[in-house]
Amino acid sequence: MMYLRREWPLLLSYGTAALFYVFPDRIWPPLAFVWLFVAILFSAFAVVRHSEIVASIVGEPYGTLILTLAITAIEVMMIGAVMLAGPPVSTLARDTMFAVLMIVFNGMAGLTLLLGGLRYHEQTYNLQGASAFLAVIVPLAVIGLILPNYTESSPGPTLSTTHEVFLIVMSLGLYAVFLAIQTLRHRHYFLGPGDSDEPAPGHPAEILAAPWHVVLLVAHIVPIILLSKQIAAPIDAGVRILGAPQAVVGFLVAALILSPESFAALRAALANQLQRSINLLLGSVLASISLTIPAVLAIGLMTDRTIVLGLSPADSILLALTLAISMLTFASGRTNVLLGAVHLLIFLAYLMLLFER
């Protein structure tokens, strides 16, 4: 009963899903947005909690991999639901992926490095692991979000069908190779200094409870799928009423999805476990780009929707600056407060440009 009482977010999320299914258009849009946002957020935190329990049993790097894949699955489902409820020409995937890059690389990584540096002066991590993440993130980000502006086979910042199919195959192929590196051939790249590549022996009761936590993890993901479509209308209505840029929708989706994982990464850094923070943050960016791009492009091909991926000139410059600074940040194996402050200032520049071009 004690464990069941901790699962009260299930009652909130499934009750909310039932209510909005019965009365889809009878709740005041601002109240509907806040209600749905809170319900999805609690479910996402529950997903993270069960993922971390399973992660503690299977060990690293499988632990952070389970967590990032769970969060990315939520992201793909939310983007797909909101995109299908929107116009035939969609920029949501582009705006969300760009927001993920800015929030993780500049916002959360900056805050993590700043607070970790203030507490421990310097923190160490495995340089090979960070380099492996960046080696895949950088080409996918440039090809997926900048190159569409310069292709000539389709109008505007879009890709032709041939280019889209190639990008789907390339993204999935690169991620598959990365997973093989992370989980098989070079697991030690993603372990912190002094960490063992063998999972810590768990308590027998925890091991026996692992299937239970997997079931609950799935149970908390299901209502997020159900509520994702419901939150699309309040978000769009709020953006129209406030006269905010359409890119704010992508920012809200990214902030909602990344909040529990970012909290876990921040806790790890404050516990002087910077390697776990890097695995969580960079892993979420990599999974977001390499899995979201194929998913939204496949949805566009199947539903005859136009997926706009190319960033504006200002956003392209900001992305290039972020990737360049990140390669300098994760190039020495040690971090300090200066690096965190630089990333946070770039994040503030992103927020300024989000509302004022």
PDB file of N, CA and C in Angstrom, residues 147-225:
ATOM      1  N   LEU A 147      21.272  22.787 -43.037  1.00  0.00           N
ATOM      2  CA  LEU A 147      21.378  22.432 -44.459  1.00  0.00           C
ATOM      3  C   LEU A 147      20.085  22.618 -45.247  1.00  0.00           C
ATOM      4  N   PRO A 148      18.877  22.357 -44.690  1.00  0.00           N
ATOM      5  CA  PRO A 148      17.651  22.558 -45.485  1.00  0.00           C
ATOM      6  C   PRO A 148      17.495  23.962 -46.052  1.00  0.00           C
ATOM      7  N   ASN A 149      18.153  24.953 -45.454  1.00  0.00           N
ATOM      8  CA  ASN A 149      18.073  26.316 -45.984  1.00  0.00           C
ATOM      9  C   ASN A 149      18.812  26.472 -47.306  1.00  0.00           C
ATOM     10  N   TYR A 150      19.706  25.536 -47.616  1.00  0.00           N
ATOM     11  CA  TYR A 150      20.581  25.710 -48.773  1.00  0.00           C
ATOM     12  C   TYR A 150      20.385  24.650 -49.855  1.00  0.00           C
ATOM     13  N   THR A 151      19.471  23.711 -49.658  1.00  0.00           N
ATOM     14  CA  THR A 151      19.196  22.747 -50.716  1.00  0.00           C
ATOM     15  C   THR A 151      18.348  23.414 -51.807  1.00  0.00           C
ATOM     16  N   GLU A 152      18.455  22.908 -53.036  1.00  0.00           N
ATOM     17  CA  GLU A 152      17.782  23.543 -54.175  1.00  0.00           C
ATOM     18  C   GLU A 152      16.662  22.691 -54.764  1.00  0.00           C
ATOM     19  N   SER A 153      16.504  21.463 -54.280  1.00  0.00           N
ATOM     20  CA  SER A 153      15.501  20.578 -54.871  1.00  0.00           C
ATOM     21  C   SER A 153      14.103  20.796 -54.308  1.00  0.00           C
ATOM     22  N   SER A 154      13.971  21.622 -53.266  1.00  0.00           N
ATOM     23  CA  SER A 154      12.653  21.923 -52.708  1.00  0.00           C
ATOM     24  C   SER A 154      12.634  23.377 -52.279  1.00  0.00           C
ATOM     25  N   PRO A 155      11.465  24.025 -52.308  1.00  0.00           N
ATOM     26  CA  PRO A 155      11.396  25.456 -51.995  1.00  0.00           C
ATOM     27  C   PRO A 155      11.516  25.706 -50.491  1.00  0.00           C
ATOM     28  N   GLY A 156      12.161  26.823 -50.151  1.00  0.00           N
ATOM     29  CA  GLY A 156      12.243  27.235 -48.756  1.00  0.00           C
ATOM     30  C   GLY A 156      13.098  26.317 -47.901  1.00  0.00           C
ATOM     31  N   PRO A 157      12.960  26.457 -46.593  1.00  0.00           N
ATOM     32  CA  PRO A 157      13.782  25.661 -45.663  1.00  0.00           C
ATOM     33  C   PRO A 157      13.242  24.250 -45.454  1.00  0.00           C
ATOM     34  N   THR A 158      13.001  23.554 -46.557  1.00  0.00           N
ATOM     35  CA  THR A 158      12.473  22.195 -46.502  1.00  0.00           C
ATOM     36  C   THR A 158      13.390  21.262 -47.284  1.00  0.00           C
ATOM     37  N   LEU A 159      13.099  19.977 -47.202  1.00  0.00           N
ATOM     38  CA  LEU A 159      13.863  18.967 -47.923  1.00  0.00           C
ATOM     39  C   LEU A 159      12.969  18.243 -48.914  1.00  0.00           C
ATOM     40  N   SER A 160      13.565  17.784 -49.995  1.00  0.00           N
ATOM     41  CA  SER A 160      12.823  16.954 -50.942  1.00  0.00           C
ATOM     42  C   SER A 160      12.574  15.576 -50.328  1.00  0.00           C
ATOM     43  N   THR A 161      11.715  14.802 -50.982  1.00  0.00           N
ATOM     44  CA  THR A 161      11.415  13.461 -50.471  1.00  0.00           C
ATOM     45  C   THR A 161      12.670  12.602 -50.413  1.00  0.00           C
ATOM     46  N   THR A 162      13.520  12.709 -51.430  1.00  0.00           N
ATOM     47  CA  THR A 162      14.769  11.944 -51.431  1.00  0.00           C
ATOM     48  C   THR A 162      15.655  12.337 -50.263  1.00  0.00           C
ATOM     49  N   HIS A 163      15.771  13.648 -50.039  1.00  0.00           N
ATOM     50  CA  HIS A 163      16.581  14.128 -48.912  1.00  0.00           C
ATOM     51  C   HIS A 163      15.997  13.671 -47.579  1.00  0.00           C
ATOM     52  N   GLU A 164      14.673  13.693 -47.468  1.00  0.00           N
ATOM     53  CA  GLU A 164      14.038  13.280 -46.212  1.00  0.00           C
ATOM     54  C   GLU A 164      14.292  11.813 -45.924  1.00  0.00           C
ATOM     55  N   VAL A 165      14.157  10.967 -46.944  1.00  0.00           N
ATOM     56  CA  VAL A 165      14.411   9.538 -46.749  1.00  0.00           C
ATOM     57  C   VAL A 165      15.870   9.315 -46.350  1.00  0.00           C
ATOM     58  N   PHE A 166      16.784  10.021 -47.012  1.00  0.00           N
ATOM     59  CA  PHE A 166      18.204   9.886 -46.665  1.00  0.00           C
ATOM     60  C   PHE A 166      18.460  10.328 -45.232  1.00  0.00           C
ATOM     61  N   LEU A 167      17.852  11.437 -44.803  1.00  0.00           N
ATOM     62  CA  LEU A 167      18.057  11.939 -43.448  1.00  0.00           C
ATOM     63  C   LEU A 167      17.490  10.970 -42.411  1.00  0.00           C
ATOM     64  N   ILE A 168      16.357  10.333 -42.728  1.00  0.00           N
ATOM     65  CA  ILE A 168      15.786   9.331 -41.817  1.00  0.00           C
ATOM     66  C   ILE A 168      16.763   8.178 -41.635  1.00  0.00           C
ATOM     67  N   VAL A 169      17.276   7.658 -42.746  1.00  0.00           N
ATOM     68  CA  VAL A 169      18.199   6.519 -42.682  1.00  0.00           C
ATOM     69  C   VAL A 169      19.493   6.915 -41.976  1.00  0.00           C
ATOM     70  N   MET A 170      20.004   8.104 -42.295  1.00  0.00           N
ATOM     71  CA  MET A 170      21.256   8.558 -41.694  1.00  0.00           C
ATOM     72  C   MET A 170      21.114   8.742 -40.185  1.00  0.00           C
ATOM     73  N   SER A 171      20.010   9.365 -39.756  1.00  0.00           N
ATOM     74  CA  SER A 171      19.815   9.612 -38.329  1.00  0.00           C
ATOM     75  C   SER A 171      19.717   8.307 -37.556  1.00  0.00           C
ATOM     76  N   LEU A 172      18.904   7.390 -38.047  1.00  0.00           N
ATOM     77  CA  LEU A 172      18.744   6.106 -37.355  1.00  0.00           C
ATOM     78  C   LEU A 172      20.029   5.290 -37.399  1.00  0.00           C
ATOM     79  N   GLY A 173      20.733   5.340 -38.535  1.00  0.00           N
ATOM     80  CA  GLY A 173      21.984   4.590 -38.657  1.00  0.00           C
ATOM     81  C   GLY A 173      23.048   5.092 -37.704  1.00  0.00           C
ATOM     82  N   LEU A 174      23.212   6.423 -37.630  1.00  0.00           N
ATOM     83  CA  LEU A 174      24.209   6.989 -36.713  1.00  0.00           C
ATOM     84  C   LEU A 174      23.873   6.670 -35.259  1.00  0.00           C
ATOM     85  N   TYR A 175      22.588   6.742 -34.930  1.00  0.00           N
ATOM     86  CA  TYR A 175      22.214   6.456 -33.544  1.00  0.00           C
ATOM     87  C   TYR A 175      22.423   4.983 -33.207  1.00  0.00           C
ATOM     88  N   ALA A 176      22.167   4.100 -34.171  1.00  0.00           N
ATOM     89  CA  ALA A 176      22.396   2.673 -33.939  1.00  0.00           C
ATOM     90  C   ALA A 176      23.881   2.393 -33.701  1.00  0.00           C
ATOM     91  N   VAL A 177      24.747   3.036 -34.489  1.00  0.00           N
ATOM     92  CA  VAL A 177      26.187   2.861 -34.290  1.00  0.00           C
ATOM     93  C   VAL A 177      26.597   3.405 -32.930  1.00  0.00           C
ATOM     94  N   PHE A 178      26.042   4.559 -32.571  1.00  0.00           N
ATOM     95  CA  PHE A 178      26.382   5.140 -31.268  1.00  0.00           C
ATOM     96  C   PHE A 178      25.948   4.216 -30.129  1.00  0.00           C
ATOM     97  N   LEU A 179      24.749   3.635 -30.218  1.00  0.00           N
ATOM     98  CA  LEU A 179      24.284   2.735 -29.169  1.00  0.00           C
ATOM     99  C   LEU A 179      25.200   1.518 -29.046  1.00  0.00           C
ATOM    100  N   ALA A 180      25.692   1.024 -30.188  1.00  0.00           N
ATOM    101  CA  ALA A 180      26.624  -0.105 -30.135  1.00  0.00           C
ATOM    102  C   ALA A 180      27.912   0.281 -29.415  1.00  0.00           C
ATOM    103  N   ILE A 181      28.374   1.500 -29.672  1.00  0.00           N
ATOM    104  CA  ILE A 181      29.567   1.994 -28.973  1.00  0.00           C
ATOM    105  C   ILE A 181      29.296   2.153 -27.483  1.00  0.00           C
ATOM    106  N   GLN A 182      28.137   2.731 -27.154  1.00  0.00           N
ATOM    107  CA  GLN A 182      27.832   3.055 -25.767  1.00  0.00           C
ATOM    108  C   GLN A 182      27.567   1.819 -24.907  1.00  0.00           C
ATOM    109  N   THR A 183      26.948   0.807 -25.478  1.00  0.00           N
ATOM    110  CA  THR A 183      26.524  -0.338 -24.667  1.00  0.00           C
ATOM    111  C   THR A 183      27.377  -1.587 -24.855  1.00  0.00           C
ATOM    112  N   LEU A 184      28.197  -1.641 -25.916  1.00  0.00           N
ATOM    113  CA  LEU A 184      28.949  -2.865 -26.186  1.00  0.00           C
ATOM    114  C   LEU A 184      30.454  -2.629 -26.226  1.00  0.00           C
ATOM    115  N   ARG A 185      30.928  -2.011 -27.274  1.00  0.00           N
ATOM    116  CA  ARG A 185      32.368  -1.976 -27.534  1.00  0.00           C
ATOM    117  C   ARG A 185      33.133  -1.032 -26.609  1.00  0.00           C
ATOM    118  N   HIS A 186      32.542   0.119 -26.278  1.00  0.00           N
ATOM    119  CA  HIS A 186      33.282   1.128 -25.509  1.00  0.00           C
ATOM    120  C   HIS A 186      32.434   1.671 -24.367  1.00  0.00           C
ATOM    121  N   ARG A 187      31.905   0.793 -23.561  1.00  0.00           N
ATOM    122  CA  ARG A 187      31.095   1.229 -22.427  1.00  0.00           C
ATOM    123  C   ARG A 187      31.884   2.117 -21.477  1.00  0.00           C
ATOM    124  N   HIS A 188      33.185   1.870 -21.363  1.00  0.00           N
ATOM    125  CA  HIS A 188      33.995   2.634 -20.415  1.00  0.00           C
ATOM    126  C   HIS A 188      34.106   4.105 -20.793  1.00  0.00           C
ATOM    127  N   TYR A 189      33.804   4.462 -22.051  1.00  0.00           N
ATOM    128  CA  TYR A 189      33.816   5.873 -22.429  1.00  0.00           C
ATOM    129  C   TYR A 189      32.807   6.685 -21.610  1.00  0.00           C
ATOM    130  N   PHE A 190      31.738   6.037 -21.177  1.00  0.00           N
ATOM    131  CA  PHE A 190      30.617   6.749 -20.556  1.00  0.00           C
ATOM    132  C   PHE A 190      30.546   6.523 -19.054  1.00  0.00           C
ATOM    133  N   LEU A 191      31.668   6.102 -18.495  1.00  0.00           N
ATOM    134  CA  LEU A 191      31.793   5.934 -17.060  1.00  0.00           C
ATOM    135  C   LEU A 191      32.724   7.005 -16.514  1.00  0.00           C
ATOM    136  N   GLY A 192      32.411   7.503 -15.332  1.00  0.00           N
ATOM    137  CA  GLY A 192      33.241   8.519 -14.729  1.00  0.00           C
ATOM    138  C   GLY A 192      34.559   7.950 -14.236  1.00  0.00           C
ATOM    139  N   PRO A 193      35.532   8.814 -13.942  1.00  0.00           N
ATOM    140  CA  PRO A 193      36.814   8.331 -13.416  1.00  0.00           C
ATOM    141  C   PRO A 193      36.617   7.516 -12.135  1.00  0.00           C
ATOM    142  N   GLY A 194      37.135   6.311 -12.160  1.00  0.00           N
ATOM    143  CA  GLY A 194      37.019   5.445 -10.992  1.00  0.00           C
ATOM    144  C   GLY A 194      35.766   4.604 -10.941  1.00  0.00           C
ATOM    145  N   ASP A 195      34.817   4.814 -11.868  1.00  0.00           N
ATOM    146  CA  ASP A 195      33.591   4.014 -11.878  1.00  0.00           C
ATOM    147  C   ASP A 195      33.865   2.636 -12.460  1.00  0.00           C
ATOM    148  N   SER A 196      33.160   1.650 -11.952  1.00  0.00           N
ATOM    149  CA  SER A 196      33.280   0.289 -12.470  1.00  0.00           C
ATOM    150  C   SER A 196      32.255   0.070 -13.573  1.00  0.00           C
ATOM    151  N   ASP A 197      32.622  -0.744 -14.574  1.00  0.00           N
ATOM    152  CA  ASP A 197      31.686  -1.042 -15.648  1.00  0.00           C
ATOM    153  C   ASP A 197      30.758  -2.206 -15.311  1.00  0.00           C
ATOM    154  N   GLU A 198      30.818  -2.682 -14.069  1.00  0.00           N
ATOM    155  CA  GLU A 198      29.908  -3.727 -13.611  1.00  0.00           C
ATOM    156  C   GLU A 198      28.823  -3.083 -12.762  1.00  0.00           C
ATOM    157  N   PRO A 199      27.540  -3.460 -12.968  1.00  0.00           N
ATOM    158  CA  PRO A 199      26.482  -2.882 -12.149  1.00  0.00           C
ATOM    159  C   PRO A 199      26.650  -3.238 -10.687  1.00  0.00           C
ATOM    160  N   ALA A 200      26.338  -2.300  -9.817  1.00  0.00           N
ATOM    161  CA  ALA A 200      26.435  -2.544  -8.378  1.00  0.00           C
ATOM    162  C   ALA A 200      25.440  -3.618  -7.973  1.00  0.00           C
ATOM    163  N   PRO A 201      25.836  -4.536  -7.108  1.00  0.00           N
ATOM    164  CA  PRO A 201      24.908  -5.576  -6.703  1.00  0.00           C
ATOM    165  C   PRO A 201      23.710  -4.988  -5.971  1.00  0.00           C
ATOM    166  N   GLY A 202      22.540  -5.225  -6.514  1.00  0.00           N
ATOM    167  CA  GLY A 202      21.343  -4.664  -5.921  1.00  0.00           C
ATOM    168  C   GLY A 202      20.777  -5.568  -4.842  1.00  0.00           C
ATOM    169  N   HIS A 203      19.919  -4.980  -4.028  1.00  0.00           N
ATOM    170  CA  HIS A 203      19.223  -5.754  -3.017  1.00  0.00           C
ATOM    171  C   HIS A 203      18.279  -6.734  -3.705  1.00  0.00           C
ATOM    172  N   PRO A 204      18.164  -7.969  -3.215  1.00  0.00           N
ATOM    173  CA  PRO A 204      17.269  -8.943  -3.868  1.00  0.00           C
ATOM    174  C   PRO A 204      15.850  -8.424  -4.048  1.00  0.00           C
ATOM    175  N   ALA A 205      15.358  -7.671  -3.069  1.00  0.00           N
ATOM    176  CA  ALA A 205      14.004  -7.139  -3.188  1.00  0.00           C
ATOM    177  C   ALA A 205      13.899  -6.143  -4.341  1.00  0.00           C
ATOM    178  N   GLU A 206      14.967  -5.320  -4.544  1.00  0.00           N
ATOM    179  CA  GLU A 206      14.956  -4.366  -5.652  1.00  0.00           C
ATOM    180  C   GLU A 206      14.971  -5.085  -6.997  1.00  0.00           C
ATOM    181  N   ILE A 207      15.769  -6.149  -7.082  1.00  0.00           N
ATOM    182  CA  ILE A 207      15.846  -6.902  -8.342  1.00  0.00           C
ATOM    183  C   ILE A 207      14.507  -7.547  -8.662  1.00  0.00           C
ATOM    184  N   LEU A 208      13.855  -8.107  -7.663  1.00  0.00           N
ATOM    185  CA  LEU A 208      12.550  -8.724  -7.877  1.00  0.00           C
ATOM    186  C   LEU A 208      11.501  -7.684  -8.262  1.00  0.00           C
ATOM    187  N   ALA A 209      11.678  -6.440  -7.796  1.00  0.00           N
ATOM    188  CA  ALA A 209      10.697  -5.388  -8.083  1.00  0.00           C
ATOM    189  C   ALA A 209      10.930  -4.718  -9.429  1.00  0.00           C
ATOM    190  N   ALA A 210      12.026  -5.032 -10.125  1.00  0.00           N
ATOM    191  CA  ALA A 210      12.340  -4.374 -11.392  1.00  0.00           C
ATOM    192  C   ALA A 210      11.207  -4.490 -12.416  1.00  0.00           C
ATOM    193  N   PRO A 211      10.622  -5.695 -12.643  1.00  0.00           N
ATOM    194  CA  PRO A 211       9.512  -5.768 -13.598  1.00  0.00           C
ATOM    195  C   PRO A 211       8.330  -4.885 -13.205  1.00  0.00           C
ATOM    196  N   TRP A 212       8.078  -4.771 -11.900  1.00  0.00           N
ATOM    197  CA  TRP A 212       7.004  -3.912 -11.420  1.00  0.00           C
ATOM    198  C   TRP A 212       7.256  -2.457 -11.803  1.00  0.00           C
ATOM    199  N   HIS A 213       8.493  -2.012 -11.659  1.00  0.00           N
ATOM    200  CA  HIS A 213       8.813  -0.628 -12.021  1.00  0.00           C
ATOM    201  C   HIS A 213       8.733  -0.411 -13.532  1.00  0.00           C
ATOM    202  N   VAL A 214       9.063  -1.416 -14.310  1.00  0.00           N
ATOM    203  CA  VAL A 214       8.928  -1.294 -15.769  1.00  0.00           C
ATOM    204  C   VAL A 214       7.457  -1.147 -16.147  1.00  0.00           C
ATOM    205  N   VAL A 215       6.589  -1.932 -15.513  1.00  0.00           N
ATOM    206  CA  VAL A 215       5.149  -1.839 -15.782  1.00  0.00           C
ATOM    207  C   VAL A 215       4.623  -0.456 -15.414  1.00  0.00           C
ATOM    208  N   LEU A 216       5.039   0.049 -14.250  1.00  0.00           N
ATOM    209  CA  LEU A 216       4.591   1.374 -13.837  1.00  0.00           C
ATOM    210  C   LEU A 216       5.151   2.464 -14.737  1.00  0.00           C
ATOM    211  N   LEU A 217       6.377   2.282 -15.215  1.00  0.00           N
ATOM    212  CA  LEU A 217       6.952   3.248 -16.148  1.00  0.00           C
ATOM    213  C   LEU A 217       6.070   3.374 -17.388  1.00  0.00           C
ATOM    214  N   VAL A 218       5.672   2.228 -17.950  1.00  0.00           N
ATOM    215  CA  VAL A 218       4.793   2.239 -19.124  1.00  0.00           C
ATOM    216  C   VAL A 218       3.431   2.825 -18.770  1.00  0.00           C
ATOM    217  N   ALA A 219       2.928   2.494 -17.574  1.00  0.00           N
ATOM    218  CA  ALA A 219       1.622   2.997 -17.149  1.00  0.00           C
ATOM    219  C   ALA A 219       1.608   4.510 -17.043  1.00  0.00           C
ATOM    220  N   HIS A 220       2.732   5.119 -16.678  1.00  0.00           N
ATOM    221  CA  HIS A 220       2.804   6.576 -16.591  1.00  0.00           C
ATOM    222  C   HIS A 220       3.016   7.211 -17.970  1.00  0.00           C
ATOM    223  N   ILE A 221       3.599   6.481 -18.914  1.00  0.00           N
ATOM    224  CA  ILE A 221       3.792   7.028 -20.257  1.00  0.00           C
ATOM    225  C   ILE A 221       2.473   7.092 -21.025  1.00  0.00           C
ATOM    226  N   VAL A 222       1.597   6.101 -20.829  1.00  0.00           N
ATOM    227  CA  VAL A 222       0.341   6.031 -21.583  1.00  0.00           C
ATOM    228  C   VAL A 222      -0.499   7.298 -21.435  1.00  0.00           C
ATOM    229  N   PRO A 223      -0.745   7.805 -20.214  1.00  0.00           N
ATOM    230  CA  PRO A 223      -1.553   9.037 -20.132  1.00  0.00           C
ATOM    231  C   PRO A 223      -0.890  10.249 -20.774  1.00  0.00           C
ATOM    232  N   ILE A 224       0.442  10.264 -20.809  1.00  0.00           N
ATOM    233  CA  ILE A 224       1.121  11.373 -21.493  1.00  0.00           C
ATOM    234  C   ILE A 224       0.760  11.361 -22.967  1.00  0.00           C
ATOM    235  N   ILE A 225       0.683  10.158 -23.551  1.00  0.00           N
ATOM    236  CA  ILE A 225       0.261  10.040 -24.945  1.00  0.00           C
ATOM    237  C   ILE A 225      -1.162  10.570 -25.112  1.00  0.00           C
TER     238      ILE A 225
END
